[in-house]
Amino acid sequence: MTSSGTALIPLTFLSDPAEWPEERRRDALLIGEAGADGGWGDVADIPAASPFMNRHAAGCLCCTREPVAMVLAQVFQDRVVGRRPFFREVAILTGAQDLVAVRQQLENDVLVRARYRLVP
């Protein structure tokens, strides 16, 4: 359980990893730059968008899921089966110019909303 009383994993957006308090990093997963260090419990890359995006039939999984949503689904599954270190929180590193678009994509993703709580 998280401190808010919900089983959803808190998900925060950052434009600079230094914004995240060092004491919380060891229990957190950073999604962003693989080279980012600084005491994070784990780090995951955001893959490039599929070159087939919007070229397949309607409803195709690779055309309907955004890369960040796909990473969030995979890291959750890896956490559950023990292939990834346990994390209590997730921080997504994104540029300030992309923040609104990425947040909106994740708010509209059913699987993300079922597992994560987007922090304001």
N, CA and C of each residue as an Amber inpcrd file, in Angstrom:
protein
   360
   0.8420000  -1.1850000   0.0000000   0.0000000   0.0000000   0.0000000
   0.8790000   1.2370000   0.0000000   0.4330000   2.2200000  -0.6840000
   1.1430000   3.4860000  -0.6810000   0.6140000   4.3380000   0.4580000
   1.2830000   5.4330000   0.7060000   0.9090000   6.2830000   1.8350000
  -0.4670000   6.9140000   1.6790000  -0.9980000   6.9680000   0.4650000
  -2.3060000   7.5870000   0.2660000  -3.4490000   6.6120000   0.5340000
  -3.1330000   5.3340000   0.8410000  -4.1770000   4.3790000   1.1380000
  -4.6980000   3.6680000  -0.0930000  -4.0810000   3.8170000  -1.2310000
  -4.5010000   3.1550000  -2.4500000  -3.3920000   2.2160000  -2.9050000
  -3.7640000   1.1640000  -3.6130000  -2.7800000   0.1970000  -4.0930000
  -2.1070000   0.6660000  -5.3820000  -2.5670000   1.7660000  -5.9510000
  -1.9640000   2.2730000  -7.1790000  -0.5760000   2.8380000  -6.8930000
   0.3290000   2.6020000  -7.8280000   1.7090000   3.0640000  -7.6890000
   1.7810000   4.5350000  -8.1110000   2.2920000   5.4140000  -7.2450000
   2.4060000   6.8340000  -7.6130000   3.3600000   7.0240000  -8.7930000
   2.9500000   7.8440000  -9.7430000   3.7310000   8.1300000 -10.9400000
   3.8770000   9.6440000 -11.0610000   5.1170000  10.1050000 -11.0680000
   5.4170000  11.5330000 -11.1020000   6.2080000  11.8610000 -12.3620000
   5.9940000  13.0370000 -12.9110000   6.7320000  13.5070000 -14.0890000
   7.8240000  14.4710000 -13.6490000   9.0210000  14.2890000 -14.2130000
  10.1590000  15.1510000 -13.9010000  10.7750000  15.6680000 -15.1900000
  11.2720000  16.8860000 -15.1560000  12.0480000  17.3860000 -16.2870000
  13.5370000  17.3480000 -15.9560000  13.8540000  17.1040000 -14.6690000
  15.2390000  17.0100000 -14.2190000  15.2900000  15.9980000 -13.0750000
  16.1330000  14.9400000 -13.1930000  16.1840000  13.9330000 -12.1270000
  16.5780000  14.5140000 -10.7700000  17.2630000  15.6410000 -10.7560000
  17.6730000  16.2650000  -9.4950000  16.4620000  16.7750000  -8.7040000
  15.3040000  16.8950000  -9.3630000  14.0820000  17.3430000  -8.6840000
  13.5780000  16.3130000  -7.6760000  13.9450000  15.0440000  -7.8700000
  13.4490000  13.9690000  -7.0180000  14.3060000  13.8750000  -5.7610000
  13.7160000  13.8710000  -4.5850000  14.4990000  13.7930000  -3.3440000
  15.3460000  12.5190000  -3.2940000  16.6090000  12.6770000  -2.9440000
  17.5380000  11.5460000  -2.9130000  17.0680000  10.4260000  -1.9980000
  16.4400000  10.7460000  -0.8880000  16.0200000   9.7150000   0.0590000
  14.9130000   8.8160000  -0.4910000  14.1990000   9.2420000  -1.5290000
  13.1350000   8.4290000  -2.1270000  13.6150000   7.6410000  -3.3410000
  14.7930000   7.9310000  -3.8540000  15.2640000   7.3120000  -5.0940000
  15.4850000   5.8150000  -5.0090000  15.9640000   5.3120000  -3.8810000
  16.3160000   3.8850000  -3.8080000  15.0870000   2.9850000  -3.9490000
  13.8970000   3.4910000  -3.6460000  12.6600000   2.7220000  -3.7760000
  11.8570000   3.1260000  -5.0090000  12.4910000   3.8630000  -5.9210000
  11.7790000   4.3770000  -7.0850000  12.4000000   3.8730000  -8.3850000
  11.5790000   3.7970000  -9.3990000  11.9990000   3.4670000 -10.7530000
  11.9950000   4.7510000 -11.5660000  13.1060000   5.0390000 -12.2280000
  13.1830000   6.1930000 -13.1320000  13.0070000   5.6860000 -14.5440000
  12.0460000   6.2310000 -15.2570000  11.8620000   5.9040000 -16.6660000
  12.3560000   7.0950000 -17.4550000  13.3920000   6.8650000 -18.2360000
  13.9970000   7.9490000 -18.9990000  15.3520000   7.5530000 -19.5170000
  16.3660000   8.3150000 -19.1840000  17.7150000   8.0770000 -19.6710000
  18.3640000   6.8930000 -18.9700000  18.8820000   5.9550000 -19.7590000
  19.5390000   4.7850000 -19.1680000  20.7840000   5.1900000 -18.3960000
  21.4480000   6.2640000 -18.8070000  22.6720000   6.6990000 -18.1500000
  22.4330000   7.4630000 -16.8680000  21.1940000   7.7680000 -16.5700000
  20.9000000   8.5370000 -15.3580000  21.2460000   7.7100000 -14.1340000
  22.0530000   8.2500000 -13.2740000  22.4470000   7.5670000 -12.0570000
  22.0860000   8.4800000 -10.9060000  22.4060000   8.0820000  -9.7410000
  22.1320000   8.9400000  -8.6100000  21.3170000   8.2570000  -7.5500000
  21.4980000   6.9470000  -7.3870000  20.8310000   6.2480000  -6.3140000
  19.4430000   5.7290000  -6.6260000  19.0450000   5.7090000  -7.8820000
  17.7300000   5.1870000  -8.2530000  17.7010000   3.6860000  -8.0140000
  16.5570000   3.1640000  -7.5640000  16.3990000   1.7330000  -7.3720000
  16.5320000   0.9790000  -8.6750000  16.0690000   1.5770000  -9.7700000
  16.1400000   0.9730000 -11.0900000  15.8910000   2.0750000 -12.1210000
  16.3580000   1.8370000 -13.3430000  16.1730000   2.7850000 -14.4470000
  15.7220000   2.0030000 -15.6730000  14.7440000   2.5190000 -16.4020000
  14.2610000   1.8980000 -17.6360000  14.2610000   2.9400000 -18.7470000
  14.6230000   2.5010000 -19.9420000  14.6180000   3.3840000 -21.1170000
  13.2160000   3.5440000 -21.6800000  12.9900000   4.6600000 -22.3540000
  11.7820000   4.8450000 -23.1530000  12.1890000   4.5240000 -24.5870000
  11.6000000   3.4910000 -25.1810000  11.9880000   3.1490000 -26.5540000
  11.4570000   4.1730000 -27.5410000  12.0700000   4.1840000 -28.7020000
  11.5760000   5.0490000 -29.7770000  10.1970000   4.5560000 -30.1980000
   9.3950000   5.4470000 -30.7240000   8.0750000   5.0610000 -31.2150000
   8.2350000   4.0640000 -32.3540000   7.2850000   3.1650000 -32.4660000
   7.3220000   2.1560000 -33.5140000   7.2920000   2.8240000 -34.8870000
   8.1310000   2.3480000 -35.8190000   8.0750000   2.9120000 -37.1760000
   6.7760000   2.5530000 -37.8780000   6.0380000   1.6090000 -37.3210000
   4.7790000   1.1760000 -37.9160000   3.5730000   1.8980000 -37.3300000
   3.8410000   2.8530000 -36.4140000   2.7700000   3.5710000 -35.7340000
   1.7340000   4.0670000 -36.7400000   0.5080000   3.7000000 -36.5230000
  -0.6430000   4.1070000 -37.3380000  -0.5870000   3.6130000 -38.7810000
   0.1830000   2.5630000 -39.0530000   0.2260000   1.9880000 -40.4020000
  -0.4850000   0.6480000 -40.4850000  -0.8020000   0.0650000 -39.3410000
  -1.4630000  -1.2290000 -39.3160000  -2.9680000  -1.0400000 -39.1750000
  -3.6820000  -2.1520000 -39.1040000  -5.1390000  -2.1140000 -38.9690000
  -5.5270000  -1.4600000 -37.6440000  -6.7310000  -0.9330000 -37.6090000
  -7.2390000  -0.2910000 -36.3910000  -7.1870000  -1.2700000 -35.2290000
  -6.7000000  -0.8080000 -34.0840000  -6.6340000  -1.6330000 -32.8950000
  -5.3550000  -2.4230000 -32.7410000  -4.4420000  -2.3280000 -33.6870000
  -3.1620000  -3.0340000 -33.6010000  -2.4200000  -2.5460000 -32.3590000
  -1.9060000  -3.4810000 -31.5450000  -1.2730000  -3.1110000 -30.2920000
  -0.0910000  -2.1670000 -30.4860000   0.7500000  -2.3950000 -31.4990000
   1.9120000  -1.5220000 -31.6740000   1.5210000  -0.1410000 -32.2000000
   0.3150000   0.0000000 -32.7030000  -0.1250000   1.2970000 -33.2260000
  -0.9900000   2.0760000 -32.2400000  -1.4840000   1.4240000 -31.2250000
  -2.3920000   2.1140000 -30.3110000  -1.7610000   2.4550000 -28.9670000
  -0.6580000   1.8230000 -28.5930000  -0.0190000   2.0880000 -27.3080000
   1.1890000   2.9810000 -27.5030000   1.2960000   3.9810000 -26.6740000
   2.4420000   4.8750000 -26.7060000   3.6330000   4.1890000 -26.0310000
   4.8610000   4.5460000 -26.4290000   6.0410000   3.8900000 -25.8550000
   6.1130000   3.9500000 -24.3260000   5.7670000   5.0780000 -23.7280000
   5.8380000   5.1820000 -22.2620000   4.8210000   4.2390000 -21.6210000
   3.6290000   4.1420000 -22.1910000   2.6090000   3.2320000 -21.6580000
   3.0730000   1.7830000 -21.7800000   3.7410000   1.4510000 -22.8700000
   4.2600000   0.1000000 -23.0550000   5.3290000  -0.2130000 -22.0100000
   6.2030000   0.7500000 -21.7270000   7.2410000   0.5580000 -20.7140000
   6.5940000   0.3690000 -19.3460000   5.6090000   1.1830000 -19.0220000
   4.9360000   1.0620000 -17.7290000   4.2730000  -0.3040000 -17.5760000
   3.6660000  -0.8170000 -18.6350000   3.0580000  -2.1450000 -18.5810000
   4.1300000  -3.2130000 -18.3550000   5.2510000  -3.1040000 -19.0580000
   6.3100000  -4.1070000 -18.9460000   6.9930000  -4.0790000 -17.5820000
   7.3060000  -2.8850000 -17.0730000   7.9890000  -2.8290000 -15.7750000
   7.0790000  -3.3160000 -14.6510000   5.7680000  -3.0810000 -14.7790000
   4.8340000  -3.5870000 -13.7780000   4.8440000  -5.1080000 -13.7820000
   4.7630000  -5.6870000 -14.9640000   4.7840000  -7.1460000 -15.0830000
   6.1110000  -7.7070000 -14.5550000   7.2210000  -7.0850000 -14.9260000
   8.5360000  -7.5370000 -14.4520000   8.6440000  -7.4420000 -12.9300000
   8.0630000  -6.4190000 -12.3560000   8.0680000  -6.2360000 -10.8940000
   7.2810000  -7.3530000 -10.2220000   6.1330000  -7.6880000 -10.7770000
   5.2710000  -8.7150000 -10.1920000   5.9410000 -10.0900000 -10.1960000
   6.6280000 -10.4290000 -11.2830000   7.2330000 -11.7630000 -11.3800000
   8.6730000 -11.8030000 -10.8830000   9.1990000 -10.6820000 -10.4040000
  10.5210000 -10.6500000  -9.8110000  11.6860000 -10.4690000 -10.7680000
  11.4180000 -10.0730000 -12.0110000  12.4980000  -9.8150000 -12.9750000
  13.0670000  -8.4090000 -12.8440000  12.4620000  -7.5850000 -12.0360000
  12.8950000  -6.1990000 -11.8410000  12.8340000  -5.9110000 -10.3540000
  13.7480000  -5.1060000  -9.8480000  13.6930000  -4.7670000  -8.4200000
  12.3480000  -4.1290000  -8.0530000  11.9010000  -4.3880000  -6.8370000
  10.6550000  -3.8080000  -6.3470000  10.7820000  -2.2900000  -6.3180000
   9.7500000  -1.5890000  -6.7320000   9.7210000  -0.1290000  -6.6510000
   8.3920000   0.3040000  -6.0720000   8.4350000   1.3650000  -5.2720000
   7.2300000   1.9100000  -4.6520000   6.6420000   3.0650000  -5.4520000
   7.4990000   3.7210000  -6.2260000   7.0850000   4.8940000  -7.0030000
   7.7680000   4.8520000  -8.3570000   7.2190000   5.6130000  -9.2920000
   7.8140000   5.7440000 -10.6210000   7.9530000   7.2250000 -10.9400000
   9.1080000   7.5760000 -11.4870000   9.3410000   8.9370000 -11.9760000
   9.6240000   8.8380000 -13.4690000   8.9040000   9.6130000 -14.2480000
   9.1190000   9.6340000 -15.6960000   9.8420000  10.9210000 -16.0330000
  10.9980000  10.7600000 -16.6550000  11.8160000  11.9020000 -17.0580000
  11.4050000  12.3070000 -18.4640000  10.8680000  13.5070000 -18.5910000
  10.4210000  13.9930000 -19.8920000  10.6820000  15.4900000 -19.9780000
  10.8980000  15.9470000 -21.1820000  11.1190000  17.3690000 -21.3860000
   9.8680000  18.1630000 -21.0550000  10.0540000  19.3720000 -20.6030000
   8.9250000  20.2280000 -20.2430000   7.9590000  20.4200000 -21.4080000
   8.5020000  20.4410000 -22.6290000   7.6620000  20.6380000 -23.8070000
   6.7900000  19.4170000 -24.0980000   7.1780000  18.2350000 -23.5910000
   6.4210000  17.0020000 -23.8400000   5.5380000  16.5980000 -22.6730000
   5.6540000  17.2890000 -21.5720000   4.9730000  16.8960000 -20.3430000
   3.4620000  16.7500000 -20.5140000   2.8070000  17.7350000 -21.0710000
   1.3430000  17.7070000 -21.2080000   0.9110000  16.5680000 -22.1260000
   1.6030000  16.3850000 -23.2390000   1.2380000  15.3250000 -24.1860000
   1.4150000  13.9400000 -23.5810000   2.5420000  13.7040000 -22.9130000
   2.7970000  12.3910000 -22.3040000   1.7940000  12.1280000 -21.1910000
   1.5510000  13.1260000 -20.3660000   0.5850000  12.9600000 -19.2730000
  -0.8000000  12.6280000 -19.8240000  -1.2270000  13.3180000 -20.8630000
  -2.5430000  13.0670000 -21.4490000  -2.6210000  11.6530000 -22.0280000
  -1.5550000  11.2040000 -22.6870000  -1.5340000   9.8480000 -23.2400000
  -1.6970000   8.8120000 -22.1330000  -1.0040000   9.0210000 -21.0190000
  -1.0730000   8.0630000 -19.9240000  -2.4060000   8.1210000 -19.1940000
  -2.9930000   9.3040000 -19.0740000  -4.3100000   9.4260000 -18.4480000
  -5.3740000   8.6950000 -19.2590000  -5.1720000   8.5850000 -20.5660000
  -6.1360000   7.9330000 -21.4370000  -5.8670000   6.4390000 -21.6310000
  -4.8180000   5.9120000 -21.0210000  -4.4790000   4.5000000 -21.1670000
  -5.0980000   3.7100000 -20.0060000  -5.9690000   2.7770000 -20.3250000
  -6.7050000   2.0150000 -19.3100000  -5.7670000   1.2180000 -18.4090000
  -4.7540000   0.5640000 -18.9740000  -3.8410000  -0.2390000 -18.1570000
  -2.9970000   0.6260000 -17.2280000  -2.5850000   1.7760000 -17.6980000
  -1.8140000   2.6850000 -16.8370000  -2.6890000   3.1460000 -15.6770000
  -3.8980000   3.5520000 -15.9570000  -4.8030000   4.0170000 -14.8920000
  -5.1520000   2.9140000 -13.8950000  -5.1180000   1.6580000 -14.3290000
  -5.4370000   0.5430000 -13.4430000  -4.3060000   0.2400000 -12.4660000
  -3.0680000   0.6410000 -12.8210000  -1.9120000   0.2720000 -12.0120000
  -1.1910000   1.4540000 -11.3630000  -1.3410000   2.6370000 -11.9410000
  -0.5730000   3.7990000 -11.5030000  -1.4970000   4.9560000 -11.1820000
  -1.0580000   5.7890000 -10.2360000  -1.7840000   7.0170000  -9.8730000
  -0.9040000   8.1960000 -10.2800000  -1.3450000   8.9620000 -11.2760000
  -0.5850000  10.1150000 -11.7380000  -0.6360000  11.2040000 -10.6800000
   0.5450000  11.5950000 -10.2250000   0.6610000  12.6260000  -9.1880000
   0.6190000  13.9850000  -9.8550000  -0.1910000  14.9250000  -9.2980000
  -0.2780000  16.2640000  -9.9300000   1.0420000  17.0000000  -9.9590000
